[in-house]
Amino acid sequence: MRRLGHHRLHGKAGGVGTKGMVAKLSIGVIVLLICTLSLLFSFNIGGNPEPTRPSKINVEELWESADSGGWRPSSAPRSDWPPPTKETNGYLRVRCNGGLNQQRSAICNAVLAARIMNATLVLPELDANSFWHDASGFQGIYDVEHFIETLKYDVKIVGKIPDVHKNGKTKKIKAFQIRPPRDAPIDWYLTTALKAMKEHSAIYLTPFSHRLAEEIDNPEYQRLRCRVNYHALRFKPHIMKLSESIVDKLRSQGHFMSIHLRFEMDMLAFAGCFDIFNPEEQKILRKYRKENFAEKRLIYNERRAIGKCPLTPEEVGLILRAMRFDNSTRIYLAAGELFGGERFMSPFRTLFPRLDNHSSVDPSEELSASSQGLIGSAVDYMVCLLSDIFMPTYDGPSNFANNLLGHRLYYGFRTTIRPDRKALAPIFIAREKGKTAGFEEAVRRVMLQTNFGGPHKRVSPESFYTNSWPECFCQMNPKKSGDKCPPDNVVEILESRLESVGDPDSTSQTNSTVAGLER
């Protein structure tokens, strides 16, 4: 345009010719635009605006792992990663609150925080809160010796803060208590937290859930989180044995699917989804919400329309039926007590009668005594991790399903079915109003747009713990140097670096820590 203006200043005839040309081109563009819009308009009026090609979901393929695209899990360091120093800046205590998923994430963050501050981590405390009624603690759920051994190249870990012996006197170190800000940046740990640690020799961060930012622009720090989550955090042998026994029984009859059916009182109260329940049930939900969550005006129809309500058991069954799963499909239900009872489960059971949970597969005394505690949740976690297909019905924040989705991705891109509740909501609402024609086809179209467990870009608000790709994955023949897999002898390299630091007490310290915890 600047050239045309300059030309007009130098000659009248040239300017007129240019004006005429521009006018003709403008008319041509307008005509073309009108024709295009008319064509699109004609397709939408009196025609079918939806794609005419049939939707296809191959159920047999879903029983296998998703396509890896040449990626494989790897959380080993790929750059210079020095071992923890012989002398650290002090001791870090944390109290991990919430359910199993929140606690796992908090443990990962605690290890990373200790690494950032060059601190000695005291074995994390698990909150025995009123919801769980479970005082098992870290040592009652996780394999402590394995945890410490796996992370020896990353941080120093002890069972408790040791006493200080000086001039023949014994002095106890009292950790200075701090409440960390939510999603605190690394800088907070390097300034506020570290300053307090150096002043008091130990700090106690409580509560410790979501207290370290998830998105960190340091791939090695993110890989450390994966080493904690997918390698160091291993349940105790008896929990692993119990879980594997359940999986073996389920798989003895072929493939099986696990479903985290989040149709429970706490989630329904949190979501504000009351209207489908009778007056007495609504009263219970409102009371629970008032006692446990911030006051907020929630309108059921609005919440439902934007996919904020957990799927009902019947809706879960209808999705699976639309995807062409038949009533012979064996399903393991990982869930607490379903709110509303059997009247909500009955339609699901009619569609898929082969339903199990850990109590029905293995009615052992240990599980029946702690089915609602951390042990029952740990068994559910392992069975869902090892199942052929996993389906969460509400993968919201701090939810049991979040970590599982990430773990199954890391475990070899195992198939997951993640319903898009927002896209499905109008389809279910229309069905409830009697518009059943084309229902299953509409559901299939939505499900075809979802990811079934393969590598995919992490987009907010998706959590790093739900999708650690690409930081915790690598390629043997990468297009980018940063995606290259670490050398095969990476453990030998880390071991030699640890030996060069020269800490002869590390092995005996580990053994004494475990022995002390097991007494």
Coordinates of C-alpha atoms in Angstrom, one line a residue:
M1 CA 0.0 0.0 0.0
R2 CA 2.9 2.4 0.7
R3 CA 4.1 1.8 -2.9
L4 CA 0.7 2.6 -4.4
G5 CA 0.5 5.9 -2.4
H6 CA 4.0 6.9 -3.5
H7 CA 3.1 6.3 -7.2
R8 CA 0.0 8.4 -7.0
L9 CA 2.1 11.4 -5.9
H10 CA 4.1 11.3 -9.2
G11 CA 1.5 11.0 -11.9
K12 CA -2.3 11.4 -12.3
A13 CA -2.7 8.9 -15.1
G14 CA -0.8 6.2 -13.1
G15 CA -2.9 6.9 -10.1
V16 CA -6.2 6.5 -12.0
G17 CA -4.9 3.2 -13.5
T18 CA -4.0 1.9 -10.1
K19 CA -7.3 3.0 -8.7
G20 CA -9.1 1.1 -11.4
M21 CA -7.1 -2.0 -10.9
V22 CA -7.6 -1.9 -7.1
A23 CA -11.4 -1.4 -7.6
K24 CA -11.6 -4.3 -10.0
L25 CA -9.6 -6.5 -7.6
S26 CA -11.8 -5.5 -4.7
I27 CA -15.0 -6.3 -6.6
G28 CA -13.6 -9.7 -7.5
V29 CA -12.6 -10.5 -3.9
I30 CA -16.1 -9.5 -2.7
V31 CA -17.8 -11.6 -5.3
L32 CA -15.6 -14.6 -4.4
L33 CA -16.3 -14.1 -0.7
I34 CA -20.1 -13.9 -1.3
C35 CA -20.0 -17.1 -3.4
T36 CA -18.0 -18.9 -0.7
L37 CA -20.3 -17.9 2.0
S38 CA -23.3 -18.8 -0.1
L39 CA -21.9 -22.2 -0.7
L40 CA -21.2 -22.8 3.0
F41 CA -24.6 -21.5 3.9
S42 CA -26.3 -23.9 1.4
F43 CA -24.6 -26.8 3.1
N44 CA -25.9 -25.8 6.5
I45 CA -29.5 -25.1 5.6
G46 CA -31.6 -28.1 5.0
G47 CA -28.5 -30.4 5.0
N48 CA -26.6 -32.3 7.6
P49 CA -23.9 -30.0 9.1
E50 CA -22.2 -33.1 10.7
P51 CA -19.6 -35.1 8.9
T52 CA -21.1 -37.8 6.8
R53 CA -18.3 -40.4 7.2
P54 CA -19.1 -43.1 9.8
S55 CA -17.2 -42.9 13.1
K56 CA -15.1 -46.0 13.8
I57 CA -13.6 -47.1 17.1
N58 CA -11.9 -50.4 17.1
V59 CA -12.5 -51.9 20.5
E60 CA -9.9 -54.7 19.9
E61 CA -7.2 -52.1 19.3
L62 CA -8.1 -50.3 22.6
W63 CA -7.2 -53.4 24.6
E64 CA -3.6 -52.9 23.4
S65 CA -1.3 -50.0 24.4
A66 CA -1.5 -46.8 22.3
D67 CA 1.0 -46.0 19.6
S68 CA 4.2 -44.7 21.2
G69 CA 5.4 -42.7 18.2
G70 CA 8.9 -43.9 18.8
W71 CA 9.0 -42.5 22.4
R72 CA 9.9 -44.5 25.5
P73 CA 9.8 -43.5 29.2
S74 CA 13.1 -42.2 30.7
S75 CA 13.6 -40.1 33.7
A76 CA 17.3 -40.6 34.2
P77 CA 19.4 -37.4 34.1
R78 CA 20.7 -36.4 30.6
S79 CA 23.1 -33.6 31.7
D80 CA 25.5 -33.0 34.5
W81 CA 23.7 -34.1 37.7
P82 CA 26.0 -34.0 40.7
P83 CA 25.2 -36.1 43.7
P84 CA 24.0 -34.5 47.0
T85 CA 26.9 -33.0 48.9
K86 CA 28.3 -34.5 52.1
E87 CA 27.1 -31.5 54.1
T88 CA 23.7 -30.1 53.4
N89 CA 22.0 -26.8 54.5
G90 CA 19.7 -28.4 57.0
Y91 CA 16.7 -30.7 57.4
L92 CA 13.4 -30.4 55.6
R93 CA 10.2 -31.8 57.1
V94 CA 6.9 -31.8 55.2
R95 CA 3.3 -32.9 56.0
C96 CA 1.5 -34.2 52.9
N97 CA -2.2 -33.7 53.2
G98 CA -5.1 -34.9 51.1
G99 CA -5.8 -38.2 49.4
L100 CA -3.4 -40.7 47.8
N101 CA -2.9 -38.7 44.7
Q102 CA -2.3 -35.4 46.5
Q103 CA 0.1 -37.1 48.8
R104 CA 2.1 -38.7 46.0
S105 CA 2.4 -35.3 44.2
A106 CA 3.5 -33.7 47.5
I107 CA 6.2 -36.3 48.1
C108 CA 7.6 -35.6 44.6
N109 CA 7.6 -31.9 45.4
A110 CA 9.3 -32.5 48.7
V111 CA 12.1 -34.4 47.1
L112 CA 12.5 -31.7 44.5
A113 CA 12.4 -28.9 47.2
A114 CA 15.1 -30.7 49.1
R115 CA 17.3 -30.9 46.0
I116 CA 16.7 -27.2 45.2
M117 CA 17.8 -26.2 48.7
N118 CA 20.5 -28.8 49.1
A119 CA 18.7 -30.1 52.2
T120 CA 18.4 -33.5 53.9
L121 CA 14.8 -34.7 53.5
V122 CA 13.1 -36.2 56.6
L123 CA 10.8 -39.0 55.5
P124 CA 7.5 -37.3 54.5
E125 CA 4.6 -37.4 56.9
L126 CA 1.2 -38.5 55.5
D127 CA -1.8 -36.7 57.0
A128 CA -4.0 -39.1 58.9
N129 CA -7.0 -36.9 58.4
S130 CA -10.6 -37.3 59.2
F131 CA -11.5 -38.5 55.8
W132 CA -9.1 -41.4 55.7
H133 CA -9.1 -42.4 59.4
D134 CA -5.8 -44.0 58.6
A135 CA -2.6 -43.7 60.6
S136 CA -0.5 -46.0 58.4
G137 CA 1.9 -43.3 57.5
F138 CA 4.6 -43.4 54.9
Q139 CA 6.2 -46.5 56.3
G140 CA 2.9 -48.3 56.4
I141 CA 2.2 -47.7 52.7
Y142 CA 5.5 -47.3 50.9
D143 CA 8.7 -49.4 50.7
V144 CA 11.0 -47.1 52.7
E145 CA 14.3 -48.8 51.9
H146 CA 13.5 -48.8 48.2
F147 CA 12.6 -45.1 48.3
I148 CA 15.9 -44.1 50.0
E149 CA 18.0 -46.3 47.8
T150 CA 16.4 -45.2 44.5
L151 CA 16.9 -41.5 45.3
K152 CA 20.5 -41.7 46.7
Y153 CA 21.9 -39.9 43.6
D154 CA 19.4 -37.1 44.1
V155 CA 18.9 -36.2 47.8
K156 CA 19.9 -37.4 51.3
I157 CA 16.9 -38.9 53.2
V158 CA 16.6 -39.7 56.9
G159 CA 13.9 -41.1 59.1
K160 CA 14.0 -38.3 61.6
I161 CA 16.0 -35.3 62.5
P162 CA 19.0 -36.5 64.5
D163 CA 20.0 -35.0 67.9
V164 CA 23.1 -32.8 68.1
H165 CA 25.8 -34.0 70.4
K166 CA 28.1 -31.2 71.6
N167 CA 30.3 -30.8 74.7
G168 CA 28.9 -33.9 76.2
K169 CA 25.3 -32.6 75.9
T170 CA 22.5 -33.8 73.6
K171 CA 20.4 -31.1 72.0
K172 CA 17.2 -31.7 69.9
I173 CA 16.7 -29.7 66.8
K174 CA 13.2 -28.2 66.5
A175 CA 12.1 -27.6 63.0
F176 CA 10.8 -24.0 62.3
Q177 CA 7.2 -24.2 61.0
I178 CA 6.3 -22.4 57.8
R179 CA 3.2 -22.4 55.7
P180 CA 4.4 -22.2 52.0
P181 CA 2.4 -20.3 49.5
R182 CA 0.4 -22.3 47.0
D183 CA 2.4 -23.1 43.8
A184 CA 5.4 -21.4 45.2
P185 CA 8.2 -20.7 42.6
I186 CA 11.7 -22.1 43.0
D187 CA 12.9 -18.6 44.1
W188 CA 10.8 -18.9 47.3
Y189 CA 12.6 -22.0 48.3
L190 CA 16.0 -20.4 47.5
T191 CA 15.2 -17.3 49.5
T192 CA 12.5 -17.5 52.3
A193 CA 12.7 -21.2 53.0
L194 CA 16.5 -21.5 52.7
K195 CA 17.1 -18.5 54.9
A196 CA 14.9 -20.0 57.6
M197 CA 16.6 -23.4 57.3
K198 CA 20.1 -21.9 57.7
E199 CA 18.9 -20.0 60.7
H200 CA 17.1 -22.9 62.5
S201 CA 18.9 -25.9 61.0
A202 CA 15.5 -27.4 60.1
I203 CA 12.1 -26.3 58.7
Y204 CA 8.7 -27.9 58.7
L205 CA 6.5 -27.1 55.8
T206 CA 2.8 -27.7 56.5
P207 CA 0.4 -28.1 54.8
F208 CA 2.3 -29.4 51.8
S209 CA 0.0 -29.9 48.9
H210 CA 0.5 -28.0 45.7
R211 CA 3.2 -26.0 47.4
L212 CA 5.7 -26.0 44.5
A213 CA 4.9 -24.8 41.0
E214 CA 4.2 -27.6 38.5
E215 CA 5.5 -25.9 35.4
I216 CA 9.3 -25.5 35.9
D217 CA 11.6 -24.5 33.0
N218 CA 14.2 -27.1 34.0
P219 CA 13.7 -30.6 32.4
E220 CA 16.1 -32.2 34.9
Y221 CA 14.0 -31.0 37.9
Q222 CA 10.9 -32.4 36.1
R223 CA 12.7 -35.7 35.5
L224 CA 13.5 -35.9 39.2
R225 CA 9.7 -35.7 39.9
C226 CA 9.2 -38.7 37.6
R227 CA 12.0 -40.7 39.3
V228 CA 10.2 -40.2 42.6
N229 CA 6.7 -40.8 41.3
Y230 CA 7.3 -43.8 39.0
H231 CA 10.4 -45.4 40.5
A232 CA 11.0 -44.5 44.1
L233 CA 7.4 -44.6 45.3
R234 CA 6.7 -48.3 45.5
F235 CA 4.1 -49.7 47.8
K236 CA 5.1 -52.1 50.4
P237 CA 5.5 -55.8 49.3
H238 CA 2.3 -57.1 50.9
I239 CA 0.3 -54.4 49.1
M240 CA 2.0 -55.2 45.7
K241 CA 1.4 -58.9 46.3
L242 CA -2.3 -58.3 47.1
S243 CA -2.7 -56.0 44.0
E244 CA -1.0 -58.5 41.7
S245 CA -3.2 -61.3 43.0
I246 CA -6.4 -59.3 42.2
V247 CA -5.0 -58.5 38.7
D248 CA -4.2 -62.2 38.1
K249 CA -7.7 -63.2 39.0
L250 CA -9.3 -60.6 36.8
R251 CA -7.1 -61.3 33.9
S252 CA -7.5 -65.1 34.2
Q253 CA -10.7 -64.6 32.2
G254 CA -9.3 -62.2 29.6
H255 CA -8.9 -58.5 29.3
F256 CA -10.4 -56.2 31.9
M257 CA -11.1 -52.5 32.2
S258 CA -10.8 -50.4 35.4
I259 CA -13.0 -47.4 36.0
H260 CA -12.6 -44.7 38.7
L261 CA -16.2 -43.9 39.3
R262 CA -16.1 -40.6 41.0
F263 CA -19.8 -40.5 41.9
E264 CA -19.1 -39.9 45.6
M265 CA -20.4 -37.5 48.2
D266 CA -17.3 -35.3 48.4
M267 CA -17.0 -34.8 44.7
L268 CA -20.7 -34.2 44.1
A269 CA -20.8 -31.7 46.9
F270 CA -17.6 -30.0 45.5
A271 CA -19.1 -29.8 42.0
G272 CA -22.5 -28.5 43.3
C273 CA -24.4 -31.2 41.3
F274 CA -27.5 -31.7 43.6
D275 CA -30.6 -31.6 41.5
I276 CA -30.7 -35.3 40.4
F277 CA -31.0 -36.3 44.1
N278 CA -34.1 -36.5 46.4
P279 CA -34.6 -33.7 49.0
E280 CA -33.0 -35.7 51.8
E281 CA -29.9 -36.4 49.7
Q282 CA -29.6 -32.8 48.6
K283 CA -29.7 -31.8 52.3
I284 CA -26.8 -34.1 53.0
L285 CA -24.8 -32.8 50.0
R286 CA -25.4 -29.1 50.9
K287 CA -24.4 -29.7 54.5
Y288 CA -21.2 -31.4 53.4
R289 CA -20.4 -28.6 51.0
K290 CA -21.0 -25.9 53.6
E291 CA -18.7 -27.7 56.1
N292 CA -15.8 -28.5 53.6
F293 CA -15.8 -26.0 50.8
A294 CA -15.8 -22.2 50.2
E295 CA -19.2 -20.6 49.8
K296 CA -20.1 -20.2 46.2
R297 CA -23.4 -19.9 44.3
L298 CA -23.6 -23.0 42.0
I299 CA -26.5 -23.6 39.6
Y300 CA -26.8 -27.2 38.6
N301 CA -28.0 -26.7 35.0
E302 CA -25.1 -24.3 34.3
R303 CA -22.6 -26.7 35.9
R304 CA -23.9 -29.7 34.0
A305 CA -23.9 -27.8 30.7
I306 CA -20.2 -27.0 30.9
G307 CA -19.2 -30.5 32.0
K308 CA -18.5 -29.7 35.7
C309 CA -20.6 -32.6 37.0
P310 CA -19.2 -36.1 37.5
L311 CA -20.7 -38.6 35.1
T312 CA -23.4 -40.7 36.5
P313 CA -22.9 -44.5 36.4
E314 CA -25.5 -44.8 33.7
E315 CA -23.8 -42.2 31.6
V316 CA -20.5 -44.1 31.9
G317 CA -22.3 -47.3 30.7
L318 CA -23.9 -45.5 27.8
I319 CA -20.5 -44.1 26.6
L320 CA -19.0 -47.6 26.7
R321 CA -22.0 -49.1 24.9
A322 CA -21.7 -46.4 22.2
M323 CA -18.0 -47.2 21.8
R324 CA -19.1 -50.8 21.1
F325 CA -18.1 -52.5 24.3
D326 CA -20.5 -55.3 24.9
N327 CA -22.0 -56.7 28.2
S328 CA -19.3 -59.4 28.4
T329 CA -16.7 -56.7 29.3
R330 CA -15.2 -57.2 32.7
I331 CA -15.0 -54.0 34.7
Y332 CA -13.1 -53.3 37.9
L333 CA -14.6 -50.3 39.9
A334 CA -12.2 -48.2 41.9
A335 CA -14.5 -46.0 44.0
G336 CA -15.5 -45.2 47.5
E337 CA -19.2 -45.4 48.6
L338 CA -21.4 -44.3 45.6
F339 CA -23.8 -41.6 46.6
G340 CA -27.5 -42.4 46.0
G341 CA -27.0 -46.1 46.3
E342 CA -28.2 -48.9 44.0
R343 CA -30.8 -46.9 42.1
F344 CA -27.9 -45.1 40.4
M345 CA -25.8 -48.3 39.9
S346 CA -28.6 -50.4 38.6
P347 CA -28.7 -49.0 35.0
F348 CA -25.0 -49.4 34.8
R349 CA -25.2 -53.0 36.1
T350 CA -27.8 -53.8 33.5
L351 CA -25.6 -52.6 30.7
F352 CA -22.4 -54.2 32.1
P353 CA -23.2 -57.0 34.6
R354 CA -19.6 -58.2 35.1
L355 CA -18.6 -55.6 37.7
D356 CA -16.0 -56.1 40.4
N357 CA -14.2 -54.2 43.1
H358 CA -11.3 -55.2 45.3
S359 CA -13.6 -56.6 48.0
S360 CA -15.5 -58.9 45.6
V361 CA -12.3 -60.2 43.9
D362 CA -10.4 -60.6 47.1
P363 CA -12.5 -60.5 50.2
S364 CA -9.5 -60.7 52.5
E365 CA -9.5 -59.6 56.1
E366 CA -6.8 -56.9 55.4
L367 CA -8.8 -55.2 52.6
S368 CA -12.2 -55.4 54.4
A369 CA -10.6 -53.8 57.5
S370 CA -9.1 -50.9 55.5
S371 CA -11.1 -50.7 52.3
Q372 CA -11.7 -46.9 52.8
G373 CA -8.2 -46.2 54.0
L374 CA -4.9 -45.7 52.2
I375 CA -4.2 -49.4 51.8
G376 CA -7.5 -49.9 49.9
S377 CA -6.7 -46.8 47.8
A378 CA -3.2 -48.2 47.1
V379 CA -4.6 -51.5 45.9
D380 CA -7.1 -49.7 43.7
Y381 CA -4.2 -47.6 42.3
M382 CA -2.2 -50.6 41.4
V383 CA -5.1 -52.5 39.8
C384 CA -6.0 -49.5 37.7
L385 CA -2.3 -49.0 36.7
L386 CA -2.1 -52.6 35.5
S387 CA -5.5 -52.9 33.9
D388 CA -5.7 -53.1 30.1
I389 CA -7.9 -50.0 29.9
F390 CA -8.4 -47.3 32.5
M391 CA -11.3 -44.8 32.4
P392 CA -11.6 -41.9 34.9
T393 CA -15.0 -40.3 35.1
Y394 CA -13.9 -37.1 36.7
D395 CA -10.2 -36.2 36.3
G396 CA -10.4 -32.9 38.1
P397 CA -7.8 -31.2 40.4
S398 CA -6.2 -33.3 43.1
N399 CA -8.0 -36.4 41.9
F400 CA -7.0 -40.0 42.2
A401 CA -7.1 -40.4 38.4
N402 CA -4.6 -37.6 37.7
N403 CA -1.6 -39.5 38.8
L404 CA -2.8 -42.7 37.3
L405 CA -3.2 -41.1 33.8
G406 CA 0.4 -39.9 34.0
H407 CA 1.7 -43.3 35.4
R408 CA -0.1 -45.2 32.7
L409 CA 1.4 -42.9 30.1
Y410 CA 4.9 -43.5 31.6
Y411 CA 4.2 -47.3 31.9
G412 CA 4.1 -47.7 28.2
F413 CA 1.3 -45.5 26.8
R414 CA -1.4 -47.9 28.2
T415 CA -4.9 -47.1 26.9
T416 CA -7.0 -44.6 28.7
I417 CA -10.5 -43.5 27.9
R418 CA -11.1 -39.9 29.0
P419 CA -14.6 -38.7 28.3
D420 CA -14.9 -35.0 27.4
R421 CA -17.7 -34.1 29.8
K422 CA -18.2 -30.7 28.3
A423 CA -18.7 -32.0 24.8
L424 CA -20.9 -34.9 26.0
A425 CA -23.2 -32.8 28.2
P426 CA -25.5 -31.5 25.5
I427 CA -25.8 -35.0 24.0
F428 CA -26.9 -36.4 27.3
I429 CA -29.2 -33.5 28.0
A430 CA -30.9 -33.9 24.6
R431 CA -31.3 -37.6 25.3
E432 CA -33.0 -36.9 28.6
K433 CA -35.5 -34.6 26.7
G434 CA -36.4 -37.6 24.4
K435 CA -34.1 -36.8 21.5
T436 CA -32.5 -40.3 21.2
A437 CA -32.0 -40.4 17.4
G438 CA -28.3 -40.5 16.6
F439 CA -27.3 -40.6 20.2
E440 CA -24.6 -43.3 20.0
E441 CA -23.2 -41.8 16.8
A442 CA -22.9 -38.4 18.5
V443 CA -21.1 -40.0 21.5
R444 CA -18.7 -41.8 19.2
R445 CA -17.8 -38.6 17.4
V446 CA -16.9 -36.9 20.7
M447 CA -14.9 -39.9 21.9
L448 CA -12.9 -40.0 18.6
Q449 CA -11.6 -36.6 19.4
T450 CA -10.1 -37.7 22.7
N451 CA -6.6 -39.1 23.3
F452 CA -6.5 -42.8 24.1
G453 CA -3.1 -42.7 25.9
G454 CA -0.5 -41.9 23.3
P455 CA 2.0 -39.1 23.6
H456 CA 0.4 -35.7 23.4
K457 CA 1.4 -32.1 24.2
R458 CA 0.6 -30.9 27.7
V459 CA -1.8 -28.0 27.6
S460 CA -3.0 -26.0 30.6
P461 CA -4.8 -26.9 32.8
E462 CA -3.5 -30.5 32.3
S463 CA -1.1 -31.3 35.1
F464 CA 2.5 -32.3 34.8
Y465 CA 1.6 -35.3 37.0
T466 CA -1.1 -36.3 34.4
N467 CA 1.2 -35.8 31.4
S468 CA 5.0 -35.7 31.8
W469 CA 5.6 -35.9 28.1
P470 CA 8.1 -34.9 26.7
E471 CA 10.4 -34.2 29.7
C472 CA 10.2 -37.8 31.1
F473 CA 10.4 -39.5 27.7
C474 CA 13.1 -39.9 25.1
Q475 CA 13.7 -41.2 21.5
M476 CA 16.5 -43.5 20.2
N477 CA 16.6 -41.6 16.9
P478 CA 15.5 -38.1 18.0
K479 CA 14.9 -35.0 15.8
K480 CA 15.9 -32.8 18.6
S481 CA 19.1 -33.3 20.7
G482 CA 17.1 -32.7 23.9
D483 CA 14.9 -35.7 23.2
K484 CA 17.9 -38.1 23.0
C485 CA 17.9 -41.0 25.4
P486 CA 20.6 -41.1 28.1
P487 CA 23.5 -43.5 27.8
D488 CA 22.9 -47.1 28.8
N489 CA 25.5 -46.8 31.5
V490 CA 23.9 -43.8 33.2
V491 CA 23.5 -45.6 36.5
E492 CA 27.3 -46.5 36.5
I493 CA 28.1 -42.8 35.9
L494 CA 25.8 -41.6 38.8
E495 CA 27.3 -44.3 41.1
S496 CA 30.9 -43.2 40.4
R497 CA 30.0 -39.6 41.1
L498 CA 28.3 -40.6 44.4
E499 CA 31.4 -42.5 45.4
S500 CA 33.6 -39.6 44.6
V501 CA 31.7 -37.5 47.1
G502 CA 32.9 -40.0 49.7
D503 CA 30.1 -40.6 52.2
P504 CA 30.9 -44.0 53.9
D505 CA 28.0 -43.5 56.3
S506 CA 25.3 -43.4 53.6
T507 CA 24.6 -47.2 53.6
S508 CA 24.6 -47.6 57.4
Q509 CA 22.4 -44.5 57.7
T510 CA 19.9 -46.0 55.3
N511 CA 19.9 -49.3 57.2
S512 CA 19.5 -47.7 60.6
T513 CA 16.7 -45.4 59.2
V514 CA 14.7 -48.4 57.9
A515 CA 15.3 -50.4 61.1
G516 CA 14.2 -47.5 63.3
L517 CA 11.0 -47.1 61.3
E518 CA 10.1 -50.8 61.4
R519 CA 10.4 -51.1 65.2

